[in-house]
Each structure stands twice: as C-alpha cells, then as structure tokens.
PDB file of C-alpha atoms in Angstrom:
ATOM      1  CA  MET K   1      92.375 119.970  73.569  1.00 38.00           C
ATOM      2  CA  ASN K   2      93.615 116.427  74.205  1.00 41.00           C
ATOM      3  CA  GLN K   3      91.615 113.571  75.689  1.00 39.00           C
ATOM      4  CA  PHE K   4      92.934 114.195  79.198  1.00 42.00           C
ATOM      5  CA  GLN K   5      92.021 117.868  79.160  1.00 45.00           C
ATOM      6  CA  SER K   6      88.549 117.149  77.815  1.00 35.00           C
ATOM      7  CA  GLN K   7      87.785 115.043  80.916  1.00 44.00           C
ATOM      8  CA  GLY K   8      87.752 118.245  82.950  1.00 45.00           C
ATOM      9  CA  GLY K   9      89.782 116.548  85.651  1.00 52.00           C
ATOM     10  CA  TRP K  10      92.488 119.140  86.179  1.00 48.00           C
ATOM     11  CA  ALA K  11      93.466 122.786  86.093  1.00 52.00           C
ATOM     12  CA  LEU K  12      96.678 124.324  84.797  1.00 51.00           C
ATOM     13  CA  LEU K  13      98.507 126.905  86.901  1.00 50.00           C
ATOM     14  CA  GLY K  14     101.858 128.736  86.781  1.00 48.00           C
ATOM     15  CA  LEU K  15     102.460 129.581  83.146  1.00 49.00           C
ATOM     16  CA  GLN K  16     104.991 132.351  83.842  1.00 50.00           C
ATOM     17  CA  LYS K  17     108.648 131.886  82.992  1.00 54.00           C
ATOM     18  CA  ASN K  18     110.707 130.068  85.680  1.00 64.00           C
ATOM     19  CA  ILE K  19     107.571 129.133  87.617  1.00 72.00           C
ATOM     20  CA  PRO K  20     106.777 125.424  87.417  1.00 82.00           C
ATOM     21  CA  GLN K  21     103.569 124.466  85.666  1.00 91.00           C
ATOM     22  CA  VAL K  22     101.205 122.970  88.249  1.00 95.00           C
ATOM     23  CA  ILE K  23      98.446 120.554  87.286  1.00 96.00           C
ATOM     24  CA  GLU K  24      95.686 120.109  89.837  1.00 96.00           C
ATOM     25  CA  THR K  25      93.487 117.039  89.845  1.00 95.00           C
ATOM     26  CA  PRO K  26      90.663 116.512  92.369  1.00 94.00           C
ATOM     27  CA  SER K  27      93.002 114.667  94.749  1.00 95.00           C
ATOM     28  CA  CYS K  28      96.490 115.967  93.982  1.00 96.00           C
ATOM     29  CA  LYS K  29      98.678 118.854  92.770  1.00 96.00           C
ATOM     30  CA  GLN K  30     101.680 117.892  90.665  1.00 97.00           C
ATOM     31  CA  TRP K  31     104.500 119.746  88.953  1.00 96.00           C
ATOM     32  CA  LEU K  32     108.014 119.341  87.588  1.00 96.00           C
ATOM     33  CA  ASP K  33     110.193 121.502  89.797  1.00 95.00           C
ATOM     34  CA  THR K  34     113.193 123.442  88.516  1.00 93.00           C
ATOM     35  CA  ASP K  35     115.525 120.878  90.150  1.00 94.00           C
ATOM     36  CA  GLY K  36     114.273 118.128  87.806  1.00 95.00           C
ATOM     37  CA  VAL K  37     112.140 116.348  90.423  1.00 97.00           C
ATOM     38  CA  PHE K  38     108.426 115.720  89.948  1.00 97.00           C
ATOM     39  CA  ARG K  39     106.443 116.808  93.000  1.00 97.00           C
ATOM     40  CA  ALA K  40     102.967 115.566  93.890  1.00 97.00           C
ATOM     41  CA  VAL K  41     101.045 116.704  96.960  1.00 97.00           C
ATOM     42  CA  VAL K  42      97.986 114.661  97.849  1.00 96.00           C
ATOM     43  CA  GLU K  43      95.064 116.744  99.106  1.00 96.00           C
ATOM     44  CA  GLU K  44      93.979 116.545 102.735  1.00 94.00           C
ATOM     45  CA  ASN K  45      91.797 113.509 103.517  1.00 94.00           C
ATOM     46  CA  ALA K  46      92.012 112.306  99.914  1.00 94.00           C
ATOM     47  CA  LYS K  47      90.675 108.827  99.212  1.00 94.00           C
ATOM     48  CA  LEU K  48      92.539 107.916  96.033  1.00 93.00           C
ATOM     49  CA  THR K  49      90.624 105.768  93.563  1.00 97.00           C
ATOM     50  CA  LEU K  50      91.552 104.223  90.247  1.00 97.00           C
ATOM     51  CA  GLN K  51      90.289 107.352  88.463  1.00 97.00           C
ATOM     52  CA  ASP K  52      92.438 109.575  90.723  1.00 97.00           C
ATOM     53  CA  ALA K  53      95.492 107.411  90.008  1.00 95.00           C
ATOM     54  CA  GLU K  54      94.870 107.623  86.254  1.00 96.00           C
ATOM     55  CA  LEU K  55      94.510 111.426  86.400  1.00 96.00           C
ATOM     56  CA  HIS K  56      97.666 111.723  88.513  1.00 95.00           C
ATOM     57  CA  ILE K  57      99.787 109.713  86.081  1.00 95.00           C
ATOM     58  CA  GLN K  58      98.343 111.502  83.053  1.00 96.00           C
ATOM     59  CA  ALA K  59      99.185 114.844  84.665  1.00 96.00           C
ATOM     60  CA  LEU K  60     102.793 113.751  85.201  1.00 95.00           C
ATOM     61  CA  TRP K  61     102.977 112.696  81.547  1.00 95.00           C
ATOM     62  CA  GLU K  62     101.603 116.076  80.468  1.00 94.00           C
ATOM     63  CA  LEU K  63     104.259 117.959  82.449  1.00 95.00           C
ATOM     64  CA  ASP K  64     107.216 116.711  80.375  1.00 94.00           C
ATOM     65  CA  ASN K  65     105.820 114.684  77.464  1.00 94.00           C
ATOM     66  CA  GLY K  66     106.264 111.354  79.228  1.00 93.00           C
ATOM     67  CA  THR K  67     109.916 111.911  80.164  1.00 95.00           C
ATOM     68  CA  PRO K  68     110.753 110.036  83.387  1.00 95.00           C
ATOM     69  CA  HIS K  69     111.949 112.012  86.410  1.00 96.00           C
ATOM     70  CA  PRO K  70     112.419 111.212  90.089  1.00 97.00           C
ATOM     71  CA  LEU K  71     109.099 111.684  91.902  1.00 96.00           C
ATOM     72  CA  MET K  72     108.319 112.819  95.435  1.00 97.00           C
ATOM     73  CA  VAL K  73     104.756 112.124  96.552  1.00 95.00           C
ATOM     74  CA  ASP K  74     103.667 113.957  99.688  1.00 95.00           C
ATOM     75  CA  ILE K  75     101.144 111.636 101.342  1.00 90.00           C
ATOM     76  CA  ARG K  76     101.231 113.348 104.734  1.00 90.00           C
ATOM     77  CA  LYS K  77      97.513 114.208 104.554  1.00 91.00           C
ATOM     78  CA  ILE K  78      96.198 111.163 102.678  1.00 87.00           C
ATOM     79  CA  CYS K  79      93.221 109.202 103.960  1.00 87.00           C
ATOM     80  CA  SER K  80      93.373 106.040 101.819  1.00 87.00           C
ATOM     81  CA  VAL K  81      94.094 104.454  98.439  1.00 88.00           C
ATOM     82  CA  THR K  82      91.850 101.801  96.921  1.00 92.00           C
ATOM     83  CA  LYS K  83      93.335  98.470  95.855  1.00 90.00           C
ATOM     84  CA  GLU K  84      92.575  99.354  92.210  1.00 94.00           C
ATOM     85  CA  GLY K  85      94.393 102.666  92.596  1.00 92.00           C
ATOM     86  CA  ARG K  86      97.453 100.989  94.157  1.00 87.00           C
ATOM     87  CA  ASP K  87      97.476  98.311  91.461  1.00 88.00           C
ATOM     88  CA  TYR K  88      97.337 100.924  88.697  1.00 92.00           C
ATOM     89  CA  LEU K  89     100.140 102.984  90.233  1.00 88.00           C
ATOM     90  CA  SER K  90     102.409  99.971  90.657  1.00 84.00           C
ATOM     91  CA  THR K  91     101.749  97.872  87.543  1.00 86.00           C
ATOM     92  CA  ASN K  92     100.382 100.020  84.716  1.00 87.00           C
ATOM     93  CA  LYS K  93     103.027 100.518  82.026  1.00 89.00           C
ATOM     94  CA  LYS K  94     102.425 104.271  81.893  1.00 90.00           C
ATOM     95  CA  SER K  95     102.657 104.551  85.694  1.00 88.00           C
ATOM     96  CA  ILE K  96     105.895 102.649  86.128  1.00 87.00           C
ATOM     97  CA  SER K  97     107.659 104.371  83.237  1.00 91.00           C
ATOM     98  CA  ILE K  98     107.131 107.991  84.387  1.00 93.00           C
ATOM     99  CA  ALA K  99     109.331 107.827  87.517  1.00 93.00           C
ATOM    100  CA  SER K 100     113.048 107.045  87.725  1.00 94.00           C
ATOM    101  CA  ALA K 101     112.854 106.907  91.547  1.00 94.00           C
ATOM    102  CA  LEU K 102     110.040 107.406  94.059  1.00 91.00           C
ATOM    103  CA  ALA K 103     110.073 108.990  97.506  1.00 94.00           C
ATOM    104  CA  PHE K 104     107.010 109.018  99.722  1.00 89.00           C
ATOM    105  CA  LEU K 105     106.925 111.892 102.197  1.00 93.00           C
ATOM    106  CA  THR K 106     105.028 110.838 105.328  1.00 88.00           C
ATOM    107  CA  LYS K 107     104.236 112.307 108.720  1.00 86.00           C
ATOM    108  CA  SER K 108     101.298 110.668 110.443  1.00 67.00           C
ATOM    109  CA  LEU K 109     100.959 107.026 111.363  1.00 64.00           C
ATOM    110  CA  LEU K 110      98.269 106.678 108.673  1.00 64.00           C
ATOM    111  CA  SER K 111     100.486 108.081 105.911  1.00 58.00           C
ATOM    112  CA  ARG K 112     103.420 105.890 107.037  1.00 65.00           C
ATOM    113  CA  VAL K 113     101.192 102.813 106.988  1.00 68.00           C
ATOM    114  CA  THR K 114      99.938 103.774 103.512  1.00 65.00           C
ATOM    115  CA  GLY K 115     103.503 104.248 102.236  1.00 61.00           C
ATOM    116  CA  ASN K 116     104.773 101.047 103.841  1.00 61.00           C
ATOM    117  CA  PHE K 117     101.805  99.106 102.490  1.00 60.00           C
ATOM    118  CA  PHE K 118     102.531 100.343  98.961  1.00 61.00           C
ATOM    119  CA  VAL K 119     106.240  99.554  99.234  1.00 61.00           C
ATOM    120  CA  GLY K 120     105.596  96.163 100.816  1.00 60.00           C
ATOM    121  CA  PHE K 121     102.826  94.919  98.552  1.00 56.00           C
ATOM    122  CA  ASN K 122     102.740  97.087  95.429  1.00 57.00           C
ATOM    123  CA  LYS K 123     106.313  98.282  94.946  1.00 57.00           C
ATOM    124  CA  PRO K 124     107.191  98.683  91.278  1.00 56.00           C
ATOM    125  CA  SER K 125     110.350  96.773  90.456  1.00 63.00           C
ATOM    126  CA  SER K 126     111.502  99.196  87.758  1.00 73.00           C
ATOM    127  CA  PHE K 127     112.833 101.946  90.085  1.00 81.00           C
ATOM    128  CA  PRO K 128     113.951 102.471  93.692  1.00 90.00           C
ATOM    129  CA  VAL K 129     111.374 103.500  96.300  1.00 87.00           C
ATOM    130  CA  ARG K 130     111.996 104.983  99.755  1.00 87.00           C
ATOM    131  CA  ILE K 131     109.877 106.478 102.516  1.00 86.00           C
ATOM    132  CA  PHE K 132     110.944 109.714 104.212  1.00 91.00           C
ATOM    133  CA  THR K 133     109.683 111.938 107.008  1.00 89.00           C
ATOM    134  CA  ASN K 134     112.114 114.735 106.082  1.00 92.00           C
ATOM    135  CA  GLU K 135     111.475 116.581 102.809  1.00 94.00           C
ATOM    136  CA  LYS K 136     115.050 117.865 102.406  1.00 96.00           C
ATOM    137  CA  LYS K 137     116.447 114.342 102.749  1.00 95.00           C
ATOM    138  CA  ALA K 138     113.896 113.027 100.257  1.00 95.00           C
ATOM    139  CA  VAL K 139     114.792 115.702  97.694  1.00 96.00           C
ATOM    140  CA  LYS K 140     118.527 115.127  98.201  1.00 97.00           C
ATOM    141  CA  TRP K 141     118.072 111.398  97.558  1.00 97.00           C
ATOM    142  CA  LEU K 142     115.859 112.029  94.518  1.00 97.00           C
ATOM    143  CA  LYS K 143     118.296 114.551  93.000  1.00 96.00           C
ATOM    144  CA  SER K 144     120.827 111.717  92.703  1.00 96.00           C
ATOM    145  CA  PHE K 145     118.513 110.282  90.014  1.00 95.00           C
ATOM    146  CA  VAL K 146     118.131 113.493  87.975  1.00 93.00           C
ATOM    147  CA  LYS K 147     119.647 113.157  84.522  1.00 86.00           C
ATOM    148  CA  ASP K 148     121.522 116.200  83.244  1.00 71.00           C
TER     149      ASP K 148
END
C-alpha cells in the first residue's frame, strides 16, 4: 500500500478488462478513459480544499504512473474552490505536469464563474486551457492532444 492509499482518501473501481479504472476521492471521481483523455467529475456541491486538490492530482498520477494526458474536469455541480486549492492546482509541479491540455465542462453560472476565475487568475502556463458547455466539443478538442 503506498502513501496515497494509506490516507484512506479514495476508492478503486472498475478493475475489469476494457473498463476504465475509476478512483473516487471525497470530492471527485477520476479515470483515464479508453480514448486517452483523463476525466474528472466533481461531486455535487463540492467545496474543493487544498486537501481535495492534492487527492485529485495524486489520483490522476496513480491512473497512469504520472504520464500526462489531456484532462476534462466536469465542474457543472461544483460549489467552490479555496484559494489554496486553486493555487495548488495551478502552480504545484505535480499538478501542472499531469495534464497536456485542460478543458473545464460548465453549465451553471456558478461553474462558469469558477472556470473563468481559474483561467483568468490561476491558469497554468504549461498547457492550453479552455472552457466548454458541450461535452462532445470538449472531448473533440482534448483528443487533439492525445499522443499515440
């Protein structure tokens, strides 16, 4: 059992062949889909903290041994993200090296504001970031960053 697993912060699902492995943290579900795109779905009314951000990034690392992939984060049901959480996601070396591109999927005014705030004030400079309201368009854009 590694350090991350011993924290008891996540559960592992989907160990059958051709079914993506899903890691659940208290605020998010994340997996590497068969199309080569990381997916993360933030839980309804989640208030992401620094600890949540750390667990999220560690889960992404666990999914493919730290190999970067494009990442779609579904923040349609998010409540908020603390400043410490945003800072960690946008500046921590481990955080900014796990994604080759980032798409935020938004729906409500609150999730759009959250996404725009992140892009405007905390955008990592190491990869492109876009905000989408259409999941198919987000995935299409992200697939252009998948390495064969």
